[in-house]
Amino acid sequence: MTKRARCVLFDLDGTLVDSLPDIALAVNRMRESFALPPLPETTVSGLVGSGIATLVRRATADAEVEQDAALQRTRDFYRAHPVEKSRAYPGVSEGLRRLRACGFRLGVVTNKPRDIAEAVLRKLDLMTTLEAVVGDDGRSELKPAPDGCLRLLAQFDAVPEESWMVGDHWTDLEAGRRAGMRRALVRWGFGDPREETWDFAAADFGTLAEYLEQTLQEEGRRS
């Protein structure tokens, strides 16, 4: 009998990558095209987490603009400049390699458009340790729906209750909970966990990788 896998699924923005500066840049380029003043990054950070269409709607709540046009302009601006200021958080590259080496299968579940997400991950040299990316591609409901997590659990043939969803926002935690997964909160992002709970909270990526590796080893010894 083939042993089923265990996986770790990551949110992208605010978890693996500090992408807020480039998100804010795309939003403000869109606003500039409508002759609207720019929004501070701190304001944009509170609008992120539910997909680009919701981001654009929230970012234009102070004006009457054609939403389809605003969404397309934001997508175009972001696609053209996905990584001008974005950076992987400290320890992410090393931590992903450590988790892959110890036996976890790794994927990303994000509400960012998939093509932009993959462009960011490639530019920051993180795709080499990730096996799959689920993003906003019209095939799954966005987080907090569990669809993206369930897709990758099925693709990896992974045990949900022995796998992890990792993120900085309540949508990540709820998606993991609804998929039957364990959940880890990262405290370095720009998300808000709200009333959601978690199984582990990490202050840095090295601590997260060490904890998940130890958990995997302990469970391996018991099995």
Tab-separated table of C-alpha atoms in Angstrom:
chain	number	residue	atom	x	y	z
A	1	MET	CA	0.000	0.000	0.000
A	2	THR	CA	1.413	3.380	-1.034
A	3	LYS	CA	1.859	5.780	1.838
A	4	ARG	CA	-0.096	9.001	1.371
A	5	ALA	CA	1.779	12.294	1.335
A	6	ARG	CA	1.792	15.240	3.692
A	7	CYS	CA	1.878	18.743	2.277
A	8	VAL	CA	2.324	22.337	3.323
A	9	LEU	CA	0.272	24.894	1.415
A	10	PHE	CA	1.237	28.553	1.650
A	11	ASP	CA	-0.517	31.804	1.100
A	12	LEU	CA	1.618	34.139	-1.017
A	13	ASP	CA	1.134	37.817	-0.148
A	14	GLY	CA	2.179	38.542	3.416
A	15	THR	CA	3.350	34.953	3.955
A	16	LEU	CA	6.094	34.093	1.474
A	17	VAL	CA	6.496	37.508	-0.113
A	18	ASP	CA	6.270	41.110	1.065
A	19	SER	CA	4.379	42.204	-2.028
A	20	LEU	CA	2.480	45.157	-0.578
A	21	PRO	CA	4.630	47.849	-2.268
A	22	ASP	CA	3.940	46.441	-5.746
A	23	ILE	CA	0.248	45.863	-5.029
A	24	ALA	CA	-0.048	49.470	-3.873
A	25	LEU	CA	1.878	50.627	-6.941
A	26	ALA	CA	-0.534	48.836	-9.299
A	27	VAL	CA	-3.560	50.181	-7.425
A	28	ASN	CA	-2.235	53.731	-7.502
A	29	ARG	CA	-1.316	53.567	-11.172
A	30	MET	CA	-4.901	52.524	-11.832
A	31	ARG	CA	-6.195	55.373	-9.660
A	32	GLU	CA	-3.910	57.834	-11.434
A	33	SER	CA	-5.404	56.765	-14.760
A	34	PHE	CA	-8.789	57.902	-13.424
A	35	ALA	CA	-7.301	61.155	-12.043
A	36	LEU	CA	-7.691	59.916	-8.466
A	37	PRO	CA	-5.148	60.621	-5.706
A	38	PRO	CA	-2.898	57.792	-4.509
A	39	LEU	CA	-3.704	55.677	-1.464
A	40	PRO	CA	-1.087	55.134	1.261
A	41	GLU	CA	0.354	51.615	1.512
A	42	THR	CA	-1.169	51.318	4.973
A	43	THR	CA	-4.597	51.875	3.456
A	44	VAL	CA	-4.006	49.390	0.632
A	45	SER	CA	-2.875	46.744	3.140
A	46	GLY	CA	-6.341	46.778	4.676
A	47	LEU	CA	-7.940	46.168	1.260
A	48	VAL	CA	-5.934	43.053	0.370
A	49	GLY	CA	-6.908	39.433	0.939
A	50	SER	CA	-10.034	38.656	-1.053
A	51	GLY	CA	-8.807	38.749	-4.639
A	52	ILE	CA	-8.008	41.455	-7.146
A	53	ALA	CA	-11.613	42.259	-8.104
A	54	THR	CA	-12.507	42.947	-4.481
A	55	LEU	CA	-9.280	44.906	-4.028
A	56	VAL	CA	-10.140	47.148	-6.978
A	57	ARG	CA	-13.707	47.666	-5.794
A	58	ARG	CA	-12.494	48.648	-2.335
A	59	ALA	CA	-9.752	50.852	-3.770
A	60	THR	CA	-12.251	52.839	-5.850
A	61	ALA	CA	-14.982	53.145	-3.233
A	62	ASP	CA	-14.353	56.897	-3.058
A	63	ALA	CA	-15.187	57.470	-6.743
A	64	GLU	CA	-17.508	56.424	-9.521
A	65	VAL	CA	-15.392	54.473	-11.985
A	66	GLU	CA	-16.188	51.696	-14.421
A	67	GLN	CA	-15.186	48.586	-12.497
A	68	ASP	CA	-14.301	46.381	-15.468
A	69	ALA	CA	-11.968	49.065	-16.780
A	70	ALA	CA	-10.431	49.647	-13.338
A	71	LEU	CA	-9.874	45.916	-12.878
A	72	GLN	CA	-8.270	45.507	-16.301
A	73	ARG	CA	-5.970	48.481	-15.774
A	74	THR	CA	-4.868	47.174	-12.387
A	75	ARG	CA	-4.186	43.722	-13.861
A	76	ASP	CA	-2.229	45.241	-16.742
A	77	PHE	CA	-0.149	47.466	-14.482
A	78	TYR	CA	0.615	44.596	-12.118
A	79	ARG	CA	1.441	42.117	-14.899
A	80	ALA	CA	3.890	44.612	-16.386
A	81	HIS	CA	5.603	45.233	-13.026
A	82	PRO	CA	5.045	42.231	-10.722
A	83	VAL	CA	8.315	42.576	-8.827
A	84	GLU	CA	9.701	46.084	-8.581
A	85	LYS	CA	9.904	46.249	-4.790
A	86	SER	CA	8.551	42.870	-3.636
A	87	ARG	CA	10.914	40.650	-1.683
A	88	ALA	CA	10.730	37.197	-0.145
A	89	TYR	CA	10.598	37.379	3.624
A	90	PRO	CA	13.807	36.433	5.465
A	91	GLY	CA	14.415	32.699	5.606
A	92	VAL	CA	11.737	31.743	3.069
A	93	SER	CA	14.000	30.289	0.385
A	94	GLU	CA	16.041	28.259	2.870
A	95	GLY	CA	12.934	27.184	4.790
A	96	LEU	CA	11.157	25.929	1.683
A	97	ARG	CA	14.180	23.858	0.709
A	98	ARG	CA	14.318	22.419	4.237
A	99	LEU	CA	10.654	21.439	4.189
A	100	ARG	CA	10.946	19.887	0.730
A	101	ALA	CA	14.039	17.928	1.788
A	102	CYS	CA	12.354	16.471	4.863
A	103	GLY	CA	9.478	15.071	2.821
A	104	PHE	CA	6.688	17.640	2.578
A	105	ARG	CA	5.099	18.399	-0.763
A	106	LEU	CA	4.789	22.160	-1.163
A	107	GLY	CA	2.254	24.359	-2.918
A	108	VAL	CA	0.770	27.842	-2.926
A	109	VAL	CA	-2.910	28.741	-2.619
A	110	THR	CA	-3.405	32.439	-3.310
A	111	ASN	CA	-6.222	34.787	-4.269
A	112	LYS	CA	-3.819	36.634	-6.585
A	113	PRO	CA	-4.259	35.960	-10.327
A	114	ARG	CA	-2.313	32.786	-11.014
A	115	ASP	CA	-0.176	34.184	-13.820
A	116	ILE	CA	0.939	37.117	-11.669
A	117	ALA	CA	1.565	34.829	-8.688
A	118	GLU	CA	3.779	32.556	-10.773
A	119	ALA	CA	5.632	35.555	-12.218
A	120	VAL	CA	6.389	36.805	-8.691
A	121	LEU	CA	7.540	33.371	-7.532
A	122	ARG	CA	9.761	32.860	-10.585
A	123	LYS	CA	11.309	36.317	-10.287
A	124	LEU	CA	12.135	35.683	-6.619
A	125	ASP	CA	13.479	32.182	-7.435
A	126	LEU	CA	10.938	30.367	-5.258
A	127	MET	CA	9.278	28.188	-7.921
A	128	THR	CA	12.070	25.613	-7.834
A	129	THR	CA	10.873	24.246	-4.473
A	130	LEU	CA	7.129	24.544	-5.134
A	131	GLU	CA	5.219	21.864	-7.008
A	132	ALA	CA	1.976	23.679	-7.753
A	133	VAL	CA	0.278	27.069	-7.555
A	134	VAL	CA	-3.463	27.600	-7.304
A	135	GLY	CA	-4.555	31.184	-7.914
A	136	ASP	CA	-7.433	33.213	-9.268
A	137	ASP	CA	-7.935	31.413	-12.578
A	138	GLY	CA	-11.706	30.908	-12.600
A	139	ARG	CA	-11.436	27.215	-11.691
A	140	SER	CA	-11.901	27.515	-7.924
A	141	GLU	CA	-13.653	29.759	-5.468
A	142	LEU	CA	-11.214	32.029	-3.721
A	143	LYS	CA	-10.231	31.755	-0.062
A	144	PRO	CA	-11.865	31.569	2.459
A	145	ALA	CA	-13.495	28.812	0.367
A	146	PRO	CA	-11.475	25.589	0.732
A	147	ASP	CA	-11.492	24.782	-2.996
A	148	GLY	CA	-7.851	25.638	-3.700
A	149	CYS	CA	-6.625	23.672	-0.700
A	150	LEU	CA	-8.767	20.685	-1.658
A	151	ARG	CA	-7.437	20.777	-5.232
A	152	LEU	CA	-3.843	20.524	-4.087
A	153	LEU	CA	-4.585	17.958	-1.386
A	154	ALA	CA	-6.100	15.774	-4.107
A	155	GLN	CA	-3.245	16.480	-6.542
A	156	PHE	CA	-0.646	15.519	-3.922
A	157	ASP	CA	-2.747	12.630	-2.557
A	158	ALA	CA	-2.107	14.217	0.830
A	159	VAL	CA	-3.714	13.515	4.190
A	160	PRO	CA	-5.593	16.715	5.173
A	161	GLU	CA	-5.344	16.255	8.928
A	162	GLU	CA	-1.570	15.753	8.656
A	163	SER	CA	-1.027	18.630	6.247
A	164	TRP	CA	-0.775	22.375	6.846
A	165	MET	CA	-2.195	25.609	5.499
A	166	VAL	CA	0.105	28.535	6.328
A	167	GLY	CA	-0.923	32.187	6.096
A	168	ASP	CA	-1.190	35.604	7.670
A	169	HIS	CA	-4.885	36.312	7.070
A	170	TRP	CA	-8.213	34.996	8.292
A	171	THR	CA	-9.081	33.837	4.763
A	172	ASP	CA	-6.081	31.469	4.806
A	173	LEU	CA	-6.967	30.081	8.223
A	174	GLU	CA	-10.630	29.584	7.356
A	175	ALA	CA	-9.787	27.892	4.053
A	176	GLY	CA	-7.468	25.488	5.855
A	177	ARG	CA	-10.029	24.789	8.557
A	178	ARG	CA	-12.758	24.049	6.022
A	179	ALA	CA	-10.376	21.733	4.147
A	180	GLY	CA	-9.715	19.774	7.353
A	181	MET	CA	-6.076	20.858	7.569
A	182	ARG	CA	-3.850	22.026	10.388
A	183	ARG	CA	-3.181	25.742	10.270
A	184	ALA	CA	-0.173	27.917	11.012
A	185	LEU	CA	-0.354	31.678	11.436
A	186	VAL	CA	2.641	33.771	10.404
A	187	ARG	CA	3.015	36.963	12.393
A	188	TRP	CA	5.205	38.918	9.948
A	189	GLY	CA	2.585	39.580	7.270
A	190	PHE	CA	0.078	42.362	6.724
A	191	GLY	CA	-3.061	40.239	7.146
A	192	ASP	CA	-5.548	40.031	10.003
A	193	PRO	CA	-6.487	36.668	11.589
A	194	ARG	CA	-9.699	38.119	13.075
A	195	GLU	CA	-11.496	35.477	15.115
A	196	GLU	CA	-9.863	32.465	13.463
A	197	THR	CA	-7.726	30.051	15.480
A	198	TRP	CA	-4.562	28.175	14.557
A	199	ASP	CA	-2.453	25.201	15.596
A	200	PHE	CA	0.865	27.038	15.568
A	201	ALA	CA	2.035	30.643	15.276
A	202	ALA	CA	5.505	31.600	14.040
A	203	ALA	CA	7.438	34.821	14.412
A	204	ASP	CA	9.856	33.970	11.583
A	205	PHE	CA	10.121	31.455	8.756
A	206	GLY	CA	13.005	29.538	10.295
A	207	THR	CA	10.928	28.795	13.392
A	208	LEU	CA	8.028	27.673	11.205
A	209	ALA	CA	10.203	25.302	9.142
A	210	GLU	CA	11.809	23.823	12.251
A	211	TYR	CA	8.456	23.179	13.907
A	212	LEU	CA	6.896	21.564	10.829
A	213	GLU	CA	9.955	19.380	10.281
A	214	GLN	CA	9.905	18.214	13.901
A	215	THR	CA	6.181	17.466	13.670
A	216	LEU	CA	6.730	15.385	10.546
A	217	GLN	CA	9.588	13.442	12.147
A	218	GLU	CA	7.633	12.736	15.337
A	219	GLU	CA	4.632	11.483	13.409
A	220	GLY	CA	6.909	9.361	11.230
A	221	ARG	CA	8.318	7.643	14.306
A	222	ARG	CA	4.810	6.892	15.592
A	223	SER	CA	3.550	5.479	12.300
